[in-house]
PDB file of C-alpha atoms in Angstrom:
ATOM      1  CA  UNK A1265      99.221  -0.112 138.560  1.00  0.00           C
ATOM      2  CA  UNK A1266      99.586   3.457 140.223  1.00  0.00           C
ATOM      3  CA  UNK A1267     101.569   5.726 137.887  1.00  0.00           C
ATOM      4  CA  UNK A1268     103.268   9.069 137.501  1.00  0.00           C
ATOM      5  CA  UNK A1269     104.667  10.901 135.368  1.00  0.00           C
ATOM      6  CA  UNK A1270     107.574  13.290 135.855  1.00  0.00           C
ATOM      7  CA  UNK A1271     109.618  15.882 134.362  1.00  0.00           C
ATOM      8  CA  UNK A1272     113.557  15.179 135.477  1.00  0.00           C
ATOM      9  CA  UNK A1273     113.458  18.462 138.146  1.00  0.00           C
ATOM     10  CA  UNK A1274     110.495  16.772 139.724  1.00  0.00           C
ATOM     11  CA  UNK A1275     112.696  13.544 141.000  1.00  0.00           C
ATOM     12  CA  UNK A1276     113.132  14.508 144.441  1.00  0.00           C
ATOM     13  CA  UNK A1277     113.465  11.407 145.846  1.00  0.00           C
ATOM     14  CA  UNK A1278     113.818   7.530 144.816  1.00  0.00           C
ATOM     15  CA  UNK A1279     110.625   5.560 143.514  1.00  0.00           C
ATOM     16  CA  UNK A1280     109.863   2.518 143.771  1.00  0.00           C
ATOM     17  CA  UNK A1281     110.162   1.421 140.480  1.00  0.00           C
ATOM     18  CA  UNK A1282     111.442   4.092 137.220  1.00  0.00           C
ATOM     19  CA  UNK A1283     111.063   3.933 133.549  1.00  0.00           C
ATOM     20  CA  UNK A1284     113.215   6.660 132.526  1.00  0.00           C
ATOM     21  CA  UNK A1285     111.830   7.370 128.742  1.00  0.00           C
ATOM     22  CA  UNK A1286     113.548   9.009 125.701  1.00  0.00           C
ATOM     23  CA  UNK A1287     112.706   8.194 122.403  1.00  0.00           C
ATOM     24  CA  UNK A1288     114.660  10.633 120.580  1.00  0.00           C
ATOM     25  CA  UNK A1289     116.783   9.126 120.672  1.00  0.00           C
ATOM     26  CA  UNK A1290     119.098   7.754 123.660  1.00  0.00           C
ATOM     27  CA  UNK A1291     116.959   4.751 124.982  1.00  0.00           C
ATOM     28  CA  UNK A1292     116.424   3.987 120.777  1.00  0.00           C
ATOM     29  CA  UNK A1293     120.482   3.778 120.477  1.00  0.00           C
ATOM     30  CA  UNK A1294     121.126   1.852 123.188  1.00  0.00           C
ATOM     31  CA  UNK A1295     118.405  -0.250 122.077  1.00  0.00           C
ATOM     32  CA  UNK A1296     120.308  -0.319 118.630  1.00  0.00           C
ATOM     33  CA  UNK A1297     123.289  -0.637 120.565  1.00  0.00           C
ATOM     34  CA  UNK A1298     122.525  -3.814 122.233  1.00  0.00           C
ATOM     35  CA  UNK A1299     121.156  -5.234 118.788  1.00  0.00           C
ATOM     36  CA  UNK A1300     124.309  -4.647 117.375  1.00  0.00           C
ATOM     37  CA  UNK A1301     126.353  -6.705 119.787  1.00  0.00           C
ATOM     38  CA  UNK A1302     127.574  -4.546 122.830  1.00  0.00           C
ATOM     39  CA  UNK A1303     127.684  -6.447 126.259  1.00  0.00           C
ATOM     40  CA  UNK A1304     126.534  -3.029 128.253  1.00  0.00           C
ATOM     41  CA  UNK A1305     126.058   0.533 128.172  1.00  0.00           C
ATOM     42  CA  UNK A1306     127.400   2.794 131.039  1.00  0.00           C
ATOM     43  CA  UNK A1307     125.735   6.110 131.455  1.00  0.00           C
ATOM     44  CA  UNK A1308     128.154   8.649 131.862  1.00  0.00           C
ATOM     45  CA  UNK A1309     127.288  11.600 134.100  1.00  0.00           C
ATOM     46  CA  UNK A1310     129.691  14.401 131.415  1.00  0.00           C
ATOM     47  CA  UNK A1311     131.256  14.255 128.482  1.00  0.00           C
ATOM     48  CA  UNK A1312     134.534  14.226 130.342  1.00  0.00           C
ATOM     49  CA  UNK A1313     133.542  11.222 132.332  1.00  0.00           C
ATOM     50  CA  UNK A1314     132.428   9.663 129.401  1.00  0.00           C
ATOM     51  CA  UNK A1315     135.839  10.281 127.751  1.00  0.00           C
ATOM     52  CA  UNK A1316     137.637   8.861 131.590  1.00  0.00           C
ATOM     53  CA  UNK A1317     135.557   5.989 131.471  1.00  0.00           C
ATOM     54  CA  UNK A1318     136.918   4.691 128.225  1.00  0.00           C
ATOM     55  CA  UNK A1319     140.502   6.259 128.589  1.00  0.00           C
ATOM     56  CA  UNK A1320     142.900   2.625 128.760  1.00  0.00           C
ATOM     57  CA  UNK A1321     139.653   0.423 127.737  1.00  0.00           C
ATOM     58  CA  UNK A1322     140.192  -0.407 123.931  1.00  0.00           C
ATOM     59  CA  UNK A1323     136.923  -2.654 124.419  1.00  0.00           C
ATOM     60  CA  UNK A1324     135.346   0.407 124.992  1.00  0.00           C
ATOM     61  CA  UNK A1325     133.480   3.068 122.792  1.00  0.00           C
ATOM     62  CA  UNK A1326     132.074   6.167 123.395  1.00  0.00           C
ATOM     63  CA  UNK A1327     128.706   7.984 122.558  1.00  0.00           C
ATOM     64  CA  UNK A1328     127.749  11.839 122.746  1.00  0.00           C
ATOM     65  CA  UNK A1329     124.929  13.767 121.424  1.00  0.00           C
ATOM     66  CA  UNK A1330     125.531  16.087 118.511  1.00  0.00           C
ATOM     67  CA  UNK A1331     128.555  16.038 116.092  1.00  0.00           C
ATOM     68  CA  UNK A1332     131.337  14.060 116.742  1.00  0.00           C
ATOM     69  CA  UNK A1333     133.671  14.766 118.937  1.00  0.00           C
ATOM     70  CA  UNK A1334     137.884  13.844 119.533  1.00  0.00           C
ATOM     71  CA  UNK A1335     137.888  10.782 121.856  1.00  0.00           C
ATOM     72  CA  UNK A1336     134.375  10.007 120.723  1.00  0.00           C
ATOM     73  CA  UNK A1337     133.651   7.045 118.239  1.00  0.00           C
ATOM     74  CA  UNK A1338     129.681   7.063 117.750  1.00  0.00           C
ATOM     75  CA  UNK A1339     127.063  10.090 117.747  1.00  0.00           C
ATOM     76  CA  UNK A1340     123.481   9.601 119.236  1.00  0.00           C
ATOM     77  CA  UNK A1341     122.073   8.292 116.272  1.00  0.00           C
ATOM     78  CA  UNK A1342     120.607   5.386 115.567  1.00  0.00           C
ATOM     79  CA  UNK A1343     120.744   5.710 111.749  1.00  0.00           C
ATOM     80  CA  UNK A1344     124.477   5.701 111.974  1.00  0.00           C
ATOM     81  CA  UNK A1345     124.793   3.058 114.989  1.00  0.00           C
ATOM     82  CA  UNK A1346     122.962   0.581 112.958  1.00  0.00           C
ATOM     83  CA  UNK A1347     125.314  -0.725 111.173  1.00  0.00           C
ATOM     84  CA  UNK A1348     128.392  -0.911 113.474  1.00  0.00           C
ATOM     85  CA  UNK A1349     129.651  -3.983 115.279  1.00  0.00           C
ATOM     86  CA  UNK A1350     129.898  -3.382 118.588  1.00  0.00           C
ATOM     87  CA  UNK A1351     130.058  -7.388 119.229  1.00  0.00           C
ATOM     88  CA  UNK A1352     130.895  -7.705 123.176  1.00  0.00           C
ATOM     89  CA  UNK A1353     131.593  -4.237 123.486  1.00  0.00           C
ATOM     90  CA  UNK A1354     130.929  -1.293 126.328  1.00  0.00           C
ATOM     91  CA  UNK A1355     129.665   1.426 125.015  1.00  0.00           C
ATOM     92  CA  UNK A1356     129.697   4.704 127.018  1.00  0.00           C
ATOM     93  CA  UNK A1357     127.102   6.682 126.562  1.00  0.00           C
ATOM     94  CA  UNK A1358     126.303  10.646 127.352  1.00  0.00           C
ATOM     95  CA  UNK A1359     123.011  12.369 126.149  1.00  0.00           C
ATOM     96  CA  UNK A1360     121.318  15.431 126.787  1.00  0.00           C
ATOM     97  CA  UNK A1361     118.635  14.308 128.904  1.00  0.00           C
ATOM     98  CA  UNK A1362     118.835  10.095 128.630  1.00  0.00           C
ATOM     99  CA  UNK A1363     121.531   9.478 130.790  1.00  0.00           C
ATOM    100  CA  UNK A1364     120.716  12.299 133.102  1.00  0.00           C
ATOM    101  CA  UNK A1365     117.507  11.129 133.842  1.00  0.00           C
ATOM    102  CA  UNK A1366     118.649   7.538 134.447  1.00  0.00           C
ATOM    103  CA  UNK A1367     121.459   8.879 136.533  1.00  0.00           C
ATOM    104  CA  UNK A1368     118.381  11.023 138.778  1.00  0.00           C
ATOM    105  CA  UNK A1369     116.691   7.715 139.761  1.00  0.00           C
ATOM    106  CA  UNK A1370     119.799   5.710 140.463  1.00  0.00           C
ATOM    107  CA  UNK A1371     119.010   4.631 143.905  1.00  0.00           C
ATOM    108  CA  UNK A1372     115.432   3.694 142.837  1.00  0.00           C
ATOM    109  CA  UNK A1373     115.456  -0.724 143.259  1.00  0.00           C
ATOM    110  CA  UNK A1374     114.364  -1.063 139.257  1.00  0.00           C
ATOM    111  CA  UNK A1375     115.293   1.249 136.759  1.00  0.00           C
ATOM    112  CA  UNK A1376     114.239   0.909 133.046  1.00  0.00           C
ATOM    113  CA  UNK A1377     115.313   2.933 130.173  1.00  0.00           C
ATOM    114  CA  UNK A1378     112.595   2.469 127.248  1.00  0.00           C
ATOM    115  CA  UNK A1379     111.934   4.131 124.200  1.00  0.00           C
ATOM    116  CA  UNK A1380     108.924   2.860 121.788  1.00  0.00           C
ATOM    117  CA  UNK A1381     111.239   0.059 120.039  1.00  0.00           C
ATOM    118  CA  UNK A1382     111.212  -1.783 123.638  1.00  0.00           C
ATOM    119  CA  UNK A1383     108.387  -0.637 125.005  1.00  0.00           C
ATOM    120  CA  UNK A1384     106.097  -3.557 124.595  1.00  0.00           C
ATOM    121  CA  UNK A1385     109.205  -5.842 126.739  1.00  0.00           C
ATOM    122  CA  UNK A1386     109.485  -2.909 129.032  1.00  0.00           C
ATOM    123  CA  UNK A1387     105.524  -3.448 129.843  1.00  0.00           C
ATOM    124  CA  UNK A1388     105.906  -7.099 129.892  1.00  0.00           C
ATOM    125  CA  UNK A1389     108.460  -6.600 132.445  1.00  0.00           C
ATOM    126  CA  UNK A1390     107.032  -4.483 134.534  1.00  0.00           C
ATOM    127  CA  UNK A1391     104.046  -7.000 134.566  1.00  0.00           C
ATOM    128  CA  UNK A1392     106.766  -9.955 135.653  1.00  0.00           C
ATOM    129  CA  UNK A1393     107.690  -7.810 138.331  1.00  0.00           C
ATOM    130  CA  UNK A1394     104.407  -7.093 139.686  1.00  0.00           C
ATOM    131  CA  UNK A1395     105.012  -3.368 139.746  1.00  0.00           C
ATOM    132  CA  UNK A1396     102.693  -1.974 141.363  1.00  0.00           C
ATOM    133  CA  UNK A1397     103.766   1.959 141.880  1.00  0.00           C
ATOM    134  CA  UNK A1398     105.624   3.183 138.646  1.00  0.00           C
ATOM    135  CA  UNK A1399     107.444   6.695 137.982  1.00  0.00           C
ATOM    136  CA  UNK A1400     108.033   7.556 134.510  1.00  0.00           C
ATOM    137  CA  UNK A1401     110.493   9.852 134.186  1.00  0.00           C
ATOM    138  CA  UNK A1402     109.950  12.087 130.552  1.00  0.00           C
ATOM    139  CA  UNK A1403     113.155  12.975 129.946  1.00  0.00           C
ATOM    140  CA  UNK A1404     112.444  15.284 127.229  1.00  0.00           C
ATOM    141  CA  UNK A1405     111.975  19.207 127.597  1.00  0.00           C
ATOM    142  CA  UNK A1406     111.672  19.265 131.486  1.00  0.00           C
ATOM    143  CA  UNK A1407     109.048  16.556 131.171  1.00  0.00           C
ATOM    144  CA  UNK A1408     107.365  18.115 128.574  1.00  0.00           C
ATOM    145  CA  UNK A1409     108.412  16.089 125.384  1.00  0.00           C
ATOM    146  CA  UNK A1410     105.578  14.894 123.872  1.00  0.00           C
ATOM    147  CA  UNK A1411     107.225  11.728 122.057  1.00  0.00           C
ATOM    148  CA  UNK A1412     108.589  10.921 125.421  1.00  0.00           C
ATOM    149  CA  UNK A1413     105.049  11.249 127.138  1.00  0.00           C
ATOM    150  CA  UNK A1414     103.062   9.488 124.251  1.00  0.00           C
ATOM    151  CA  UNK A1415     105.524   5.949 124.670  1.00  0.00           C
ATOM    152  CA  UNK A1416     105.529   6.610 128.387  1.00  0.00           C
ATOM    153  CA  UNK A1417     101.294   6.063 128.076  1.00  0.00           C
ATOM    154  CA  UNK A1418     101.832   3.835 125.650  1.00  0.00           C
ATOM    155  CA  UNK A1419     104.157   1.343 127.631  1.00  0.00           C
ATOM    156  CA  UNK A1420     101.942   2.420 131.028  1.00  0.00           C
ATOM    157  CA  UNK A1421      98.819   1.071 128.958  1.00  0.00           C
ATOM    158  CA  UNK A1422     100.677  -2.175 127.705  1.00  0.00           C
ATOM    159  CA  UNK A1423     101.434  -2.600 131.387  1.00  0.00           C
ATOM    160  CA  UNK A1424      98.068  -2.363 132.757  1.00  0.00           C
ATOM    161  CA  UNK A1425      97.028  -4.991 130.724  1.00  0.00           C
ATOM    162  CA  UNK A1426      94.709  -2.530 128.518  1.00  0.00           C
ATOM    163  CA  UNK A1427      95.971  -4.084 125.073  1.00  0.00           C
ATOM    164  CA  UNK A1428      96.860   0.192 124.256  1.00  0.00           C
ATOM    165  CA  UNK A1429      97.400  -0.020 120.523  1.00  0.00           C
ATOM    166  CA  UNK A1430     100.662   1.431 119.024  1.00  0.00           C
ATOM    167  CA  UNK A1431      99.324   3.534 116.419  1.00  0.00           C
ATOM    168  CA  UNK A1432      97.997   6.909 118.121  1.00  0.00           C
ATOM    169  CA  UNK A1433     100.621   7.250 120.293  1.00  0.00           C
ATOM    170  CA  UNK A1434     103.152   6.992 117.814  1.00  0.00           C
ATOM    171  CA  UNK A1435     101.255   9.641 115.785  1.00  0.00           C
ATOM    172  CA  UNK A1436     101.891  11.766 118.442  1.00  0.00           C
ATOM    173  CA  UNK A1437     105.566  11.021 118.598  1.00  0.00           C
ATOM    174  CA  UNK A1438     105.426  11.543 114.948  1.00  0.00           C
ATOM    175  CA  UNK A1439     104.050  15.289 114.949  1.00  0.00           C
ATOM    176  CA  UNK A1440     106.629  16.170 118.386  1.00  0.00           C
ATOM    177  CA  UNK A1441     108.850  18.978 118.364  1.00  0.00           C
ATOM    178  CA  UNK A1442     112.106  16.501 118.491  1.00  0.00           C
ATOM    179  CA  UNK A1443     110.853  14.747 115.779  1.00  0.00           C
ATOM    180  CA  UNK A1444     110.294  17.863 113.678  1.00  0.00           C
ATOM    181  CA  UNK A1445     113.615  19.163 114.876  1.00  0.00           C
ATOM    182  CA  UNK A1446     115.665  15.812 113.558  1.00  0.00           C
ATOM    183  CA  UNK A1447     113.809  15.965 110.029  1.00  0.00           C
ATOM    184  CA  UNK A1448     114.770  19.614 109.424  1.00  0.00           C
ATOM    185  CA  UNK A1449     118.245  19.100 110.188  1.00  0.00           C
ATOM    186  CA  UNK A1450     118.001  21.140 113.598  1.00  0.00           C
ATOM    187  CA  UNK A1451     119.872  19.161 115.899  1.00  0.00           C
ATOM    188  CA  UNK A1452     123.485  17.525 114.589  1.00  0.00           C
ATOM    189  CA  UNK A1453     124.711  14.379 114.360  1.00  0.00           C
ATOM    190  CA  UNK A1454     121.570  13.014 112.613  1.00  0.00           C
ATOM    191  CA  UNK A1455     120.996  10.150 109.951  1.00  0.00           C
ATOM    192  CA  UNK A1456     117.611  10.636 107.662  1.00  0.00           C
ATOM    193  CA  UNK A1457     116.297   7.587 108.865  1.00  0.00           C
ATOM    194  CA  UNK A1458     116.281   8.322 112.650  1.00  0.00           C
ATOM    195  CA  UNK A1459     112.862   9.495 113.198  1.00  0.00           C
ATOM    196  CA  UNK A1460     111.527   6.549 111.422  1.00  0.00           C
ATOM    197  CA  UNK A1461     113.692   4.143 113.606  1.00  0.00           C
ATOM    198  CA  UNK A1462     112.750   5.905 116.793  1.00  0.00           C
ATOM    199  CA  UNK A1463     108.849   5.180 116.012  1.00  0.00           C
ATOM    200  CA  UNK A1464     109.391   1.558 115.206  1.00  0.00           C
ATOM    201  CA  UNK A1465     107.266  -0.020 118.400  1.00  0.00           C
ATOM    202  CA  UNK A1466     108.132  -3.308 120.209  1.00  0.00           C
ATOM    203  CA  UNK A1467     111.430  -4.314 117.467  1.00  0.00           C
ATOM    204  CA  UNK A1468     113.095  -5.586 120.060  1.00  0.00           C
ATOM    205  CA  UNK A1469     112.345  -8.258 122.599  1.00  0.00           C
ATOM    206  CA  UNK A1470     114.439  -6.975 124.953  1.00  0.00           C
ATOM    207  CA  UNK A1471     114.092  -4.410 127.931  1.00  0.00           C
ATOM    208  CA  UNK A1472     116.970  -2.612 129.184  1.00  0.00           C
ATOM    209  CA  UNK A1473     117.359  -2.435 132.937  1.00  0.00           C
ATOM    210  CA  UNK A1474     120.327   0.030 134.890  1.00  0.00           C
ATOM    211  CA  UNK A1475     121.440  -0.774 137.997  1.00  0.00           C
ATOM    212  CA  UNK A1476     124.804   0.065 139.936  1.00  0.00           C
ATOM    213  CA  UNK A1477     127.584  -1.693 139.537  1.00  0.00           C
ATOM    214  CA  UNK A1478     130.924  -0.470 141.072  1.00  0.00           C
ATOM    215  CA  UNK A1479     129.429   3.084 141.398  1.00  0.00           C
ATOM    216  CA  UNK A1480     128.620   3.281 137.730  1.00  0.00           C
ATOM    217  CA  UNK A1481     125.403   3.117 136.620  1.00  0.00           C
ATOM    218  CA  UNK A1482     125.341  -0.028 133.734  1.00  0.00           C
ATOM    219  CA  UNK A1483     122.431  -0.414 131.464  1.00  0.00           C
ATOM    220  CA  UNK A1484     121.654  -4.156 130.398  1.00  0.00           C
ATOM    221  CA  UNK A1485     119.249  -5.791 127.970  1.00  0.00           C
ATOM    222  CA  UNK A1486     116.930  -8.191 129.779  1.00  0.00           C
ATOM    223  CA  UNK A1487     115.422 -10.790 127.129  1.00  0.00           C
ATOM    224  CA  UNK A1488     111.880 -10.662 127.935  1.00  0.00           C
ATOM    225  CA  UNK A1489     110.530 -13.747 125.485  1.00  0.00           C
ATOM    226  CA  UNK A1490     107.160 -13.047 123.754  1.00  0.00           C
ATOM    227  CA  UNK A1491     103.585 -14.986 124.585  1.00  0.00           C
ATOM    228  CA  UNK A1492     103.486 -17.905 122.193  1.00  0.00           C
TER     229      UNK A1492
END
């Protein structure tokens, strides 16, 4: 498998195939998101489309980085999204750099959003799909987010068919700047378990694929089932 990997000012154009990677912590929430019951995310391009998109949709909540916000129900934390039911609900989601780096690679024909606790489905999918030239967009710091990098090798690894072990990467993730930024109380809108849940690798058996759908750009879990 060729593979790059990108900063979000380096998408000029659409790849072939794009894992669009933040751990800390949009792709984890949506992750959590879809574990707790919602039917899809859509990936808002502002906070004021965000707030449109759910305006005369009571099935619909919204999601923002930072503290809350009137018109918003949820921050970007997956401490505090794990325990809500969001049972067949939409959840509209705007991040810092998440959803704008899913929203750069649109027009690419497969789009995956990962973050370590899907990576090992996001690899498995990838393999399904016989990609065989992958962009991996770091959303993180202009593509320099090391917790964003370390999963994107990590998941690149898985895919290759190297059997890459969790473990160092994660350290990695561990000692990042985002991660030292959530423990210190830095950033708002932040449970004291959300650093731990964004470094739990492969929980989920799911991958989460975006694609277009009536010019919004809808994330969906894909169930990707585990070698018996």
């Amino acid at each position: 498998m060729d593979t790059r990997f990108v900063g979000i000012p380096e998408v000029t154009e659409a790849p072939d195939v794009a894992v669009v990677v933040d751990v800390m912590r949009a792709f984890t929430v949506a992750a959590w998101a879809f574990a707790r019951g919602a039917e899809k995310i859509v990936l808002a391009g502002s906070l004021e489309e965000a707030l449109d998109l759910k305006s005369g949709h009571p099935d619909r909540v919204a999601l923002k980085d930072g503290p809350p916000m009137p018109g918003f129900d949820l921050v970007n934390s997956p401490g505090l999204l794990r325990s809500a039911d969001l049972a067949g609900r939409t959840v509209v989601q705007k991040t810092t750099a998440g959803t704008v780096g899913a929203l750069a690679v649109r027009d690419a024909p497969l789009v995956l959003c990962a973050g370590f606790v899907v990576a090992d489905a996001t690899a498995r999918l990838l393999r399904e799909r016989g990609a065989e030239h992958v962009t991996f967009v770091v959303t993180g710091e202009d593509g320099r987010a090391d917790e964003d990098l370390a999963c994107a090798q990590y998941i690149a690894g898985r895919a290759d068919g190297e059997g890459a072990e969790a473990a160092g990467f994660l350290r990695r993730a561990a000692a990042s700047r985002a991660a030292a930024e959530l423990a210190q109380g830095v950033r708002q809108g932040v449970h004291p378990d959300d650093v731990a849940l964004c470094l739990e690798a492969d929980r989920f058996p799911f991958a989460m694929v975006a694609a277009q759908e009536d010019s919004l750009m809808v994330l969906r879990p894909r169930p990707v089932p585990r070698p018996v």
